[in-house]
Amino acid sequence: MSNDKLSVALFGFGCVGQGLYDVLNHSEVFQADIARICVKDPAKERRVAASLITFDKEDILNRNDIDVVVEMITDTEEAYRIVSRALGSGVNVVSASKKMLATYFSELHELQEKNGTALIYEGSAGGSIPIIRTLEEYYDNELLSSIRGILNGTTNYILTRMELEGRDYGEVLKDAQQNGFAEADPWSDVAGYDTLYKTLLLSIHAFGIVLKPDEVLNLGIQNISFADIRYAREKGLRIRLIGFAAKAGDKFRIYVLPHFVKPDDELYKVQYEYNGIEVEGAYSCKQTFTGKGAGSHPTGSAVLSDISALTYNYKYAYKKLNKLRRQRHEQGQTGNDLSLLDKDFTLKVYIRFKSKDELARLDIRHVEEEYRSPEVNFIIAEVGFSSLYALRDDIGQNLFVCVVA
Ligand code: HSE
């Protein structure tokens, strides 16, 4: 790779692609030539020279003068095909596709090792917040005890507006969609999948543990109602959707759940589409990173920073991952990392329900508070995590679960 001016090819020219294009054009120090942009829809008007656009991925993947492929498309399978082809043919890749990265992490890691290529993806988690390289480079895993983050701008925006405007979930969601904020299909955001993919990527760089999306619990805010916000408000709390990963002895506790947060919690102050990530270490104590978690220019700037990092041959060393693998090997442990996921603990949770039968699937150990009325029923109870974990396949439409700190 030439170290002065990179030849860059883009896949996708949507929100992030256009943001990257703008920040790249405004960068006075960083030089890169956009050689080609591959897009899907020939009918769409683009604000770049037609000669730059192609609809055929082969126009890029068959060239041998591209230094970096930047992948920013929404089709997970196609993104995986493009990224693996590029890595396999010796081209470094920057990607912002969190679902693709979390789903195919093991395969992509192997491809990097085999071909000596780099795949970096700061824009995939936390938007503009430089968290992946920070976890990878700065924190030693011996000392890092937990990460907890608001990693999804859409849900935080919805939660903030419900609370500040006293409005119900359906209304705010509709409004957010009409204003072009939430996706036309917001399921991945509201059901916690987007937060899950990002939590899995952060867990790899924080602790070295590699889990698949269907191995980790994610409950979102899809069943929230204003009654839950009102309850939080009365107690002086806020509800936030949090991705959590922490060491627990030799194992790890990892999940995505709504949480009540207190005013002295840094995540309480994270409003609207902002993201916030709290990292806790034995000696560093708590540190919180906040910034815009979504949007064209913030994510584009994270992607630009990755492209720039490739000019000095940066690649993730996967220090924590390699160390964990070495340790597991020495201990004679085989198989995937799922055995490292701790499910044997209890969480204190608020559960709003319609009918008591809906609680039958839960391992409720101790009820601390119970409230019944014609409008709202809820309990606050210590619940066995495994039974919550089982809800990830189907939480139904009536239960809202929120962690009580
Ligand atoms: N849908 C995502 C969010 C986009 O709302 O945070 C950024 O990853």
CSV table of C-alpha atoms and ligand atoms in Angstrom, one decimal:
chain,number,residue,atom,x,y,z
A,1,MET,CA,0.0,0.0,0.0
A,2,SER,CA,1.3,3.5,-0.9
A,3,ASN,CA,1.6,5.6,2.3
A,4,ASP,CA,0.8,9.0,0.8
A,5,LYS,CA,-2.5,8.8,-1.2
A,6,LEU,CA,-4.7,5.9,-0.8
A,7,SER,CA,-6.9,4.5,-3.5
A,8,VAL,CA,-10.3,3.8,-1.9
A,9,ALA,CA,-13.3,2.0,-3.2
A,10,LEU,CA,-16.7,2.4,-1.5
A,11,PHE,CA,-19.5,-0.1,-1.3
A,12,GLY,CA,-22.7,1.8,-0.5
A,13,PHE,CA,-23.4,5.5,-0.7
A,14,GLY,CA,-26.2,5.9,1.8
A,15,CYS,CA,-26.1,7.8,5.1
A,16,VAL,CA,-22.6,6.7,6.2
A,17,GLY,CA,-21.1,6.6,2.7
A,18,GLN,CA,-22.2,10.2,2.0
A,19,GLY,CA,-21.0,11.3,5.4
A,20,LEU,CA,-17.6,9.8,4.7
A,21,TYR,CA,-17.5,11.5,1.3
A,22,ASP,CA,-18.1,14.9,3.0
A,23,VAL,CA,-15.6,14.5,5.9
A,24,LEU,CA,-13.0,13.2,3.4
A,25,ASN,CA,-13.5,16.2,1.2
A,26,HIS,CA,-13.1,18.5,4.2
A,27,SER,CA,-10.0,16.8,5.5
A,28,GLU,CA,-7.0,19.1,5.0
A,29,VAL,CA,-4.4,16.6,6.1
A,30,PHE,CA,-5.7,13.2,4.9
A,31,GLN,CA,-5.4,12.4,1.2
A,32,ALA,CA,-7.4,9.6,-0.5
A,33,ASP,CA,-8.7,9.1,-3.9
A,34,ILE,CA,-12.2,7.6,-4.2
A,35,ALA,CA,-11.6,5.3,-7.2
A,36,ARG,CA,-15.1,3.9,-7.5
A,37,ILE,CA,-18.4,3.7,-5.6
A,38,CYS,CA,-20.5,0.6,-6.0
A,39,VAL,CA,-24.3,1.1,-5.3
A,40,LYS,CA,-27.4,-1.0,-5.8
A,41,ASP,CA,-30.2,1.3,-7.1
A,42,PRO,CA,-29.6,2.7,-10.7
A,43,ALA,CA,-32.7,4.9,-10.3
A,44,LYS,CA,-31.4,7.0,-7.4
A,45,GLU,CA,-29.8,10.4,-8.1
A,46,ARG,CA,-26.3,10.7,-6.7
A,47,ARG,CA,-24.3,13.8,-5.9
A,48,VAL,CA,-21.1,12.5,-7.4
A,49,ALA,CA,-19.8,12.2,-10.9
A,50,ALA,CA,-21.6,9.4,-12.8
A,51,SER,CA,-18.1,8.0,-13.8
A,52,LEU,CA,-17.4,7.1,-10.2
A,53,ILE,CA,-20.5,5.0,-9.8
A,54,THR,CA,-20.8,1.3,-10.7
A,55,PHE,CA,-23.6,-1.2,-10.1
A,56,ASP,CA,-21.3,-4.2,-10.5
A,57,LYS,CA,-19.1,-5.2,-7.5
A,58,GLU,CA,-16.7,-7.0,-9.9
A,59,ASP,CA,-15.7,-3.5,-11.3
A,60,ILE,CA,-14.0,-3.0,-7.9
A,61,LEU,CA,-13.2,-6.5,-6.7
A,62,ASN,CA,-11.4,-7.4,-9.9
A,63,ARG,CA,-9.1,-4.3,-9.9
A,64,ASN,CA,-5.6,-4.6,-8.5
A,65,ASP,CA,-5.0,-0.9,-7.8
A,66,ILE,CA,-7.4,-0.5,-4.8
A,67,ASP,CA,-5.7,-0.1,-1.4
A,68,VAL,CA,-8.8,-0.1,0.7
A,69,VAL,CA,-12.4,-1.3,0.3
A,70,VAL,CA,-14.9,0.5,2.5
A,71,GLU,CA,-18.0,-1.5,3.0
A,72,MET,CA,-21.1,0.3,4.2
A,73,ILE,CA,-24.1,-1.6,2.8
A,74,THR,CA,-27.2,-2.9,4.7
A,75,ASP,CA,-27.4,-6.4,3.1
A,76,THR,CA,-25.6,-8.6,5.6
A,77,GLU,CA,-24.9,-11.6,3.3
A,78,GLU,CA,-23.7,-9.4,0.4
A,79,ALA,CA,-21.5,-7.4,2.7
A,80,TYR,CA,-20.0,-10.6,4.0
A,81,ARG,CA,-19.3,-11.8,0.4
A,82,ILE,CA,-17.7,-8.5,-0.5
A,83,VAL,CA,-15.5,-8.2,2.6
A,84,SER,CA,-14.3,-11.8,2.4
A,85,ARG,CA,-13.4,-11.5,-1.3
A,86,ALA,CA,-11.4,-8.3,-0.6
A,87,LEU,CA,-9.6,-9.7,2.5
A,88,GLY,CA,-8.9,-13.0,0.6
A,89,SER,CA,-7.3,-11.1,-2.3
A,90,GLY,CA,-5.0,-9.1,-0.1
A,91,VAL,CA,-7.0,-5.8,0.2
A,92,ASN,CA,-7.6,-4.2,3.6
A,93,VAL,CA,-11.2,-3.4,4.5
A,94,VAL,CA,-13.0,-0.8,6.6
A,95,SER,CA,-16.5,-1.8,7.5
A,96,ALA,CA,-19.4,-0.3,9.5
A,97,SER,CA,-21.8,-3.3,9.2
A,98,LYS,CA,-22.2,-4.3,12.8
A,99,LYS,CA,-24.6,-7.2,12.1
A,100,MET,CA,-22.3,-8.7,9.4
A,101,LEU,CA,-19.2,-8.3,11.6
A,102,ALA,CA,-20.9,-9.8,14.7
A,103,THR,CA,-22.4,-12.7,12.7
A,104,TYR,CA,-19.3,-13.6,10.7
A,105,PHE,CA,-16.6,-12.5,13.1
A,106,SER,CA,-14.9,-15.9,13.4
A,107,GLU,CA,-14.7,-16.4,9.6
A,108,LEU,CA,-13.5,-12.8,9.1
A,109,HIS,CA,-10.9,-13.1,11.8
A,110,GLU,CA,-9.6,-16.3,10.2
A,111,LEU,CA,-9.4,-14.7,6.8
A,112,GLN,CA,-7.4,-11.8,8.2
A,113,GLU,CA,-4.9,-14.2,9.8
A,114,LYS,CA,-4.6,-16.3,6.7
A,115,ASN,CA,-4.1,-13.5,4.3
A,116,GLY,CA,-2.3,-11.0,6.5
A,117,THR,CA,-4.9,-8.4,5.7
A,118,ALA,CA,-6.6,-5.9,8.0
A,119,LEU,CA,-10.3,-5.4,8.7
A,120,ILE,CA,-11.1,-2.5,11.0
A,121,TYR,CA,-14.5,-1.2,12.0
A,122,GLU,CA,-14.6,1.7,14.4
A,123,GLY,CA,-17.8,3.1,12.8
A,124,SER,CA,-19.7,-0.1,13.7
A,125,ALA,CA,-20.1,0.7,17.4
A,126,GLY,CA,-20.7,3.9,19.2
A,127,GLY,CA,-20.8,6.1,16.0
A,128,SER,CA,-18.3,8.9,16.5
A,129,ILE,CA,-17.0,7.5,19.8
A,130,PRO,CA,-13.5,6.0,19.4
A,131,ILE,CA,-14.2,3.0,21.5
A,132,ILE,CA,-13.0,-0.1,19.7
A,133,ARG,CA,-9.4,1.0,19.2
A,134,THR,CA,-9.5,2.3,22.8
A,135,LEU,CA,-10.5,-1.0,24.2
A,136,GLU,CA,-8.1,-2.9,22.0
A,137,GLU,CA,-5.1,-0.7,22.7
A,138,TYR,CA,-5.5,1.1,25.9
A,139,TYR,CA,-7.1,-1.3,28.4
A,140,ASP,CA,-5.4,-4.4,29.6
A,141,ASN,CA,-8.0,-7.1,30.1
A,142,GLU,CA,-6.6,-8.1,33.5
A,143,LEU,CA,-7.7,-4.8,34.8
A,144,LEU,CA,-10.9,-4.3,32.8
A,145,SER,CA,-13.9,-5.4,34.7
A,146,SER,CA,-17.0,-4.2,32.8
A,147,ILE,CA,-18.4,-2.2,29.9
A,148,ARG,CA,-21.9,-0.9,29.8
A,149,GLY,CA,-23.2,1.2,27.1
A,150,ILE,CA,-26.1,3.0,25.4
A,151,LEU,CA,-25.2,1.9,21.9
A,152,ASN,CA,-28.3,2.6,19.9
A,153,GLY,CA,-29.3,6.2,19.0
A,154,THR,CA,-32.8,5.4,17.8
A,155,THR,CA,-34.0,3.8,21.1
A,156,ASN,CA,-32.3,6.5,23.2
A,157,TYR,CA,-34.0,9.1,21.1
A,158,ILE,CA,-37.4,7.4,21.6
A,159,LEU,CA,-36.8,6.9,25.4
A,160,THR,CA,-35.8,10.6,25.8
A,161,ARG,CA,-38.8,11.9,24.0
A,162,MET,CA,-41.2,9.6,25.8
A,163,GLU,CA,-39.9,10.9,29.1
A,164,LEU,CA,-39.5,14.6,28.2
A,165,GLU,CA,-42.8,14.9,26.3
A,166,GLY,CA,-44.9,12.5,28.3
A,167,ARG,CA,-45.9,10.6,25.2
A,168,ASP,CA,-46.4,6.9,24.5
A,169,TYR,CA,-44.1,4.6,22.6
A,170,GLY,CA,-46.1,4.1,19.4
A,171,GLU,CA,-46.6,7.9,19.0
A,172,VAL,CA,-42.9,8.8,19.4
A,173,LEU,CA,-41.8,5.9,17.2
A,174,LYS,CA,-44.1,7.1,14.4
A,175,ASP,CA,-42.9,10.6,14.8
A,176,ALA,CA,-39.3,9.5,14.7
A,177,GLN,CA,-40.0,7.5,11.5
A,178,GLN,CA,-41.8,10.5,9.9
A,179,ASN,CA,-38.9,12.7,10.6
A,180,GLY,CA,-36.6,10.2,9.0
A,181,PHE,CA,-34.9,9.4,12.3
A,182,ALA,CA,-35.9,5.8,12.9
A,183,GLU,CA,-35.8,3.3,10.1
A,184,ALA,CA,-39.0,2.4,8.2
A,185,ASP,CA,-38.4,-1.0,9.8
A,186,PRO,CA,-37.0,-0.2,13.3
A,187,TRP,CA,-37.2,-3.7,14.7
A,188,SER,CA,-33.4,-4.2,14.9
A,189,ASP,CA,-33.1,-1.0,16.9
A,190,VAL,CA,-36.1,-1.3,19.2
A,191,ALA,CA,-35.8,-5.1,19.9
A,192,GLY,CA,-32.2,-4.6,20.9
A,193,TYR,CA,-30.5,-6.4,18.0
A,194,ASP,CA,-28.4,-3.4,17.0
A,195,THR,CA,-27.2,-3.0,20.6
A,196,LEU,CA,-26.5,-6.7,20.7
A,197,TYR,CA,-24.2,-6.7,17.6
A,198,LYS,CA,-22.3,-3.7,19.0
A,199,THR,CA,-22.0,-5.3,22.5
A,200,LEU,CA,-20.6,-8.4,20.9
A,201,LEU,CA,-18.0,-6.4,19.0
A,202,LEU,CA,-17.0,-4.5,22.1
A,203,SER,CA,-16.8,-7.7,24.1
A,204,ILE,CA,-14.3,-9.1,21.7
A,205,HIS,CA,-12.0,-6.1,22.1
A,206,ALA,CA,-12.6,-5.7,25.8
A,207,PHE,CA,-12.3,-9.3,26.9
A,208,GLY,CA,-11.5,-11.5,23.9
A,209,ILE,CA,-14.7,-13.5,24.1
A,210,VAL,CA,-16.4,-14.3,20.7
A,211,LEU,CA,-20.1,-15.1,20.9
A,212,LYS,CA,-22.7,-15.3,18.1
A,213,PRO,CA,-25.8,-13.0,18.2
A,214,ASP,CA,-28.2,-15.9,18.9
A,215,GLU,CA,-26.1,-16.9,21.9
A,216,VAL,CA,-26.7,-13.7,23.9
A,217,LEU,CA,-29.8,-12.3,25.5
A,218,ASN,CA,-31.3,-9.2,24.0
A,219,LEU,CA,-34.5,-7.7,25.2
A,220,GLY,CA,-35.4,-4.3,23.9
A,221,ILE,CA,-37.9,-1.6,24.4
A,222,GLN,CA,-40.5,-2.9,21.9
A,223,ASN,CA,-43.0,-3.6,24.7
A,224,ILE,CA,-42.4,-0.4,26.7
A,225,SER,CA,-45.4,1.8,27.6
A,226,PHE,CA,-45.7,5.2,29.2
A,227,ALA,CA,-46.6,3.5,32.5
A,228,ASP,CA,-43.0,2.3,32.7
A,229,ILE,CA,-41.6,5.8,32.1
A,230,ARG,CA,-44.0,7.2,34.7
A,231,TYR,CA,-42.8,4.6,37.2
A,232,ALA,CA,-39.2,5.6,36.5
A,233,ARG,CA,-40.0,9.3,36.8
A,234,GLU,CA,-41.7,8.8,40.1
A,235,LYS,CA,-38.6,7.2,41.5
A,236,GLY,CA,-36.3,9.9,40.0
A,237,LEU,CA,-34.9,7.4,37.4
A,238,ARG,CA,-34.6,7.1,33.7
A,239,ILE,CA,-34.9,4.0,31.4
A,240,ARG,CA,-32.0,3.3,29.1
A,241,LEU,CA,-31.3,0.3,26.8
A,242,ILE,CA,-27.9,-1.0,27.9
A,243,GLY,CA,-25.5,-3.4,26.4
A,244,PHE,CA,-23.5,-5.0,29.3
A,245,ALA,CA,-20.4,-7.1,29.4
A,246,ALA,CA,-18.5,-7.9,32.6
A,247,LYS,CA,-16.1,-10.4,34.0
A,248,ALA,CA,-17.5,-12.8,36.6
A,249,GLY,CA,-14.7,-15.0,37.9
A,250,ASP,CA,-13.5,-17.1,35.0
A,251,LYS,CA,-16.7,-16.3,33.0
A,252,PHE,CA,-18.5,-13.4,31.5
A,253,ARG,CA,-21.9,-11.9,32.0
A,254,ILE,CA,-23.1,-10.4,28.7
A,255,TYR,CA,-26.6,-9.2,27.8
A,256,VAL,CA,-28.7,-6.4,26.4
A,257,LEU,CA,-31.6,-5.2,28.6
A,258,PRO,CA,-33.4,-2.0,29.5
A,259,HIS,CA,-32.1,-0.6,32.8
A,260,PHE,CA,-33.3,2.0,35.3
A,261,VAL,CA,-30.5,4.4,35.8
A,262,LYS,CA,-30.0,6.9,38.6
A,263,PRO,CA,-29.1,10.6,38.3
A,264,ASP,CA,-25.6,9.9,39.5
A,265,ASP,CA,-25.0,7.4,36.7
A,266,GLU,CA,-23.2,9.0,33.8
A,267,LEU,CA,-25.5,7.2,31.4
A,268,TYR,CA,-28.5,9.1,32.9
A,269,LYS,CA,-27.3,12.2,31.2
A,270,VAL,CA,-27.0,10.6,27.7
A,271,GLN,CA,-30.0,11.9,25.9
A,272,TYR,CA,-31.6,11.7,22.4
A,273,GLU,CA,-29.4,10.0,19.7
A,274,TYR,CA,-26.3,10.3,21.8
A,275,ASN,CA,-24.4,7.1,22.9
A,276,GLY,CA,-22.5,6.6,26.1
A,277,ILE,CA,-20.1,3.9,27.1
A,278,GLU,CA,-18.8,3.4,30.6
A,279,VAL,CA,-15.7,1.3,31.0
A,280,GLU,CA,-14.7,0.2,34.4
A,281,GLY,CA,-11.2,-1.1,35.4
A,282,ALA,CA,-9.6,-2.1,38.7
A,283,TYR,CA,-7.4,0.9,38.8
A,284,SER,CA,-8.7,3.3,36.2
A,285,CYS,CA,-12.2,3.1,37.9
A,286,LYS,CA,-15.1,4.3,35.8
A,287,GLN,CA,-14.6,6.2,32.6
A,288,THR,CA,-17.4,7.3,30.3
A,289,PHE,CA,-17.2,8.1,26.7
A,290,THR,CA,-20.1,10.0,25.1
A,291,GLY,CA,-20.8,11.3,21.6
A,292,LYS,CA,-23.1,11.0,18.7
A,293,GLY,CA,-23.9,7.4,18.2
A,294,ALA,CA,-25.5,7.6,14.8
A,295,GLY,CA,-25.8,9.8,11.8
A,296,SER,CA,-24.0,10.5,8.6
A,297,HIS,CA,-21.1,12.7,9.6
A,298,PRO,CA,-20.3,11.2,13.0
A,299,THR,CA,-20.2,7.7,11.6
A,300,GLY,CA,-18.4,8.9,8.5
A,301,SER,CA,-15.7,10.5,10.7
A,302,ALA,CA,-15.1,7.1,12.5
A,303,VAL,CA,-14.8,5.4,9.1
A,304,LEU,CA,-12.4,8.1,7.9
A,305,SER,CA,-10.3,7.6,11.0
A,306,ASP,CA,-10.1,3.8,10.1
A,307,ILE,CA,-9.0,4.6,6.6
A,308,SER,CA,-6.4,6.9,7.9
A,309,ALA,CA,-5.2,4.3,10.4
A,310,LEU,CA,-4.6,1.9,7.5
A,311,THR,CA,-2.0,4.4,6.1
A,312,TYR,CA,0.2,3.5,9.0
A,313,ASN,CA,-0.6,-0.2,8.6
A,314,TYR,CA,-2.8,-0.4,11.6
A,315,LYS,CA,-4.6,-3.6,12.3
A,316,TYR,CA,-6.3,-5.0,15.4
A,317,ALA,CA,-3.8,-7.2,17.2
A,318,TYR,CA,-6.8,-9.0,19.0
A,319,LYS,CA,-4.6,-9.1,22.1
A,320,LYS,CA,-7.4,-10.2,24.5
A,321,LEU,CA,-8.8,-12.7,22.0
A,322,ASN,CA,-5.4,-14.3,21.5
A,323,LYS,CA,-4.7,-14.4,25.2
A,324,LEU,CA,-8.1,-16.0,26.0
A,325,ARG,CA,-7.5,-18.6,23.3
A,326,ARG,CA,-4.0,-19.4,24.8
A,327,GLN,CA,-5.5,-19.7,28.3
A,328,ARG,CA,-8.3,-22.0,27.1
A,329,HIS,CA,-5.8,-24.1,25.1
A,330,GLU,CA,-3.6,-24.5,28.2
A,331,GLN,CA,-6.6,-25.5,30.2
A,332,GLY,CA,-7.5,-28.1,27.6
A,333,GLN,CA,-10.8,-26.3,26.9
A,334,THR,CA,-12.2,-27.0,23.4
A,335,GLY,CA,-15.2,-25.7,21.6
A,336,ASN,CA,-16.5,-22.2,21.2
A,337,ASP,CA,-16.6,-19.5,23.8
A,338,LEU,CA,-20.3,-20.1,24.8
A,339,SER,CA,-19.1,-22.2,27.8
A,340,LEU,CA,-17.6,-18.9,29.1
A,341,LEU,CA,-21.0,-17.2,29.2
A,342,ASP,CA,-22.2,-17.1,32.8
A,343,LYS,CA,-26.0,-17.7,33.1
A,344,ASP,CA,-26.0,-18.8,36.7
A,345,PHE,CA,-26.9,-15.6,38.6
A,346,THR,CA,-29.9,-13.5,39.5
A,347,LEU,CA,-30.9,-10.1,38.4
A,348,LYS,CA,-33.3,-7.7,40.2
A,349,VAL,CA,-35.8,-6.7,37.5
A,350,TYR,CA,-39.1,-4.8,37.1
A,351,ILE,CA,-41.5,-6.9,35.0
A,352,ARG,CA,-44.7,-5.3,33.7
A,353,PHE,CA,-47.2,-8.0,32.6
A,354,LYS,CA,-50.9,-8.3,31.6
A,355,SER,CA,-51.7,-11.7,33.1
A,356,LYS,CA,-49.9,-13.5,35.8
A,357,ASP,CA,-49.6,-16.6,33.6
A,358,GLU,CA,-47.0,-14.7,31.6
A,359,LEU,CA,-44.7,-14.9,34.6
A,360,ALA,CA,-44.8,-18.7,34.7
A,361,ARG,CA,-41.8,-19.1,32.5
A,362,LEU,CA,-39.6,-17.0,34.8
A,363,ASP,CA,-37.6,-18.4,37.7
A,364,ILE,CA,-38.7,-15.8,40.3
A,365,ARG,CA,-36.7,-16.2,43.5
A,366,HIS,CA,-37.9,-13.3,45.6
A,367,VAL,CA,-40.6,-10.7,45.0
A,368,GLU,CA,-39.7,-7.4,46.5
A,369,GLU,CA,-42.7,-5.4,45.4
A,370,GLU,CA,-45.9,-6.2,43.6
A,371,TYR,CA,-48.4,-3.7,42.1
A,372,ARG,CA,-51.8,-4.7,40.6
A,373,SER,CA,-54.4,-2.3,39.2
A,374,PRO,CA,-56.9,-2.4,36.3
A,375,GLU,CA,-54.4,-0.6,34.1
A,376,VAL,CA,-50.9,-1.8,35.2
A,377,ASN,CA,-49.4,-4.8,36.8
A,378,PHE,CA,-45.8,-5.2,37.7
A,379,ILE,CA,-43.5,-6.9,40.1
A,380,ILE,CA,-39.9,-6.1,41.2
A,381,ALA,CA,-38.2,-9.4,41.8
A,382,GLU,CA,-34.9,-11.3,41.9
A,383,VAL,CA,-35.1,-13.6,38.8
A,384,GLY,CA,-32.8,-16.4,37.7
A,385,PHE,CA,-30.9,-15.1,34.6
A,386,SER,CA,-31.3,-18.4,32.7
A,387,SER,CA,-35.1,-17.9,32.6
A,388,LEU,CA,-34.7,-14.4,31.2
A,389,TYR,CA,-32.2,-15.8,28.7
A,390,ALA,CA,-34.9,-18.2,27.5
A,391,LEU,CA,-37.1,-15.2,26.7
A,392,ARG,CA,-34.8,-14.1,23.9
A,393,ASP,CA,-36.5,-16.5,21.6
A,394,ASP,CA,-39.9,-15.0,22.2
A,395,ILE,CA,-40.8,-12.4,24.8
A,396,GLY,CA,-44.3,-12.0,23.5
A,397,GLN,CA,-46.1,-8.7,23.4
A,398,ASN,CA,-47.0,-8.1,27.0
A,399,LEU,CA,-43.9,-8.3,29.1
A,400,PHE,CA,-41.6,-5.4,29.7
A,401,VAL,CA,-38.4,-6.3,31.6
A,402,CYS,CA,-36.1,-3.6,33.0
A,403,VAL,CA,-33.1,-4.1,35.3
A,404,VAL,CA,-33.3,-2.4,38.7
A,405,ALA,CA,-29.8,-1.3,39.9
B,1,HSE,N1,-29.7,2.4,13.9
B,1,HSE,C1,-28.5,2.7,14.6
B,1,HSE,C2,-28.8,3.5,15.8
B,1,HSE,C3,-27.5,3.4,13.7
B,1,HSE,O1,-29.9,4.0,15.9
B,1,HSE,O2,-27.9,3.7,16.7
B,1,HSE,C4,-26.1,3.6,14.2
B,1,HSE,O3,-25.5,2.3,14.3
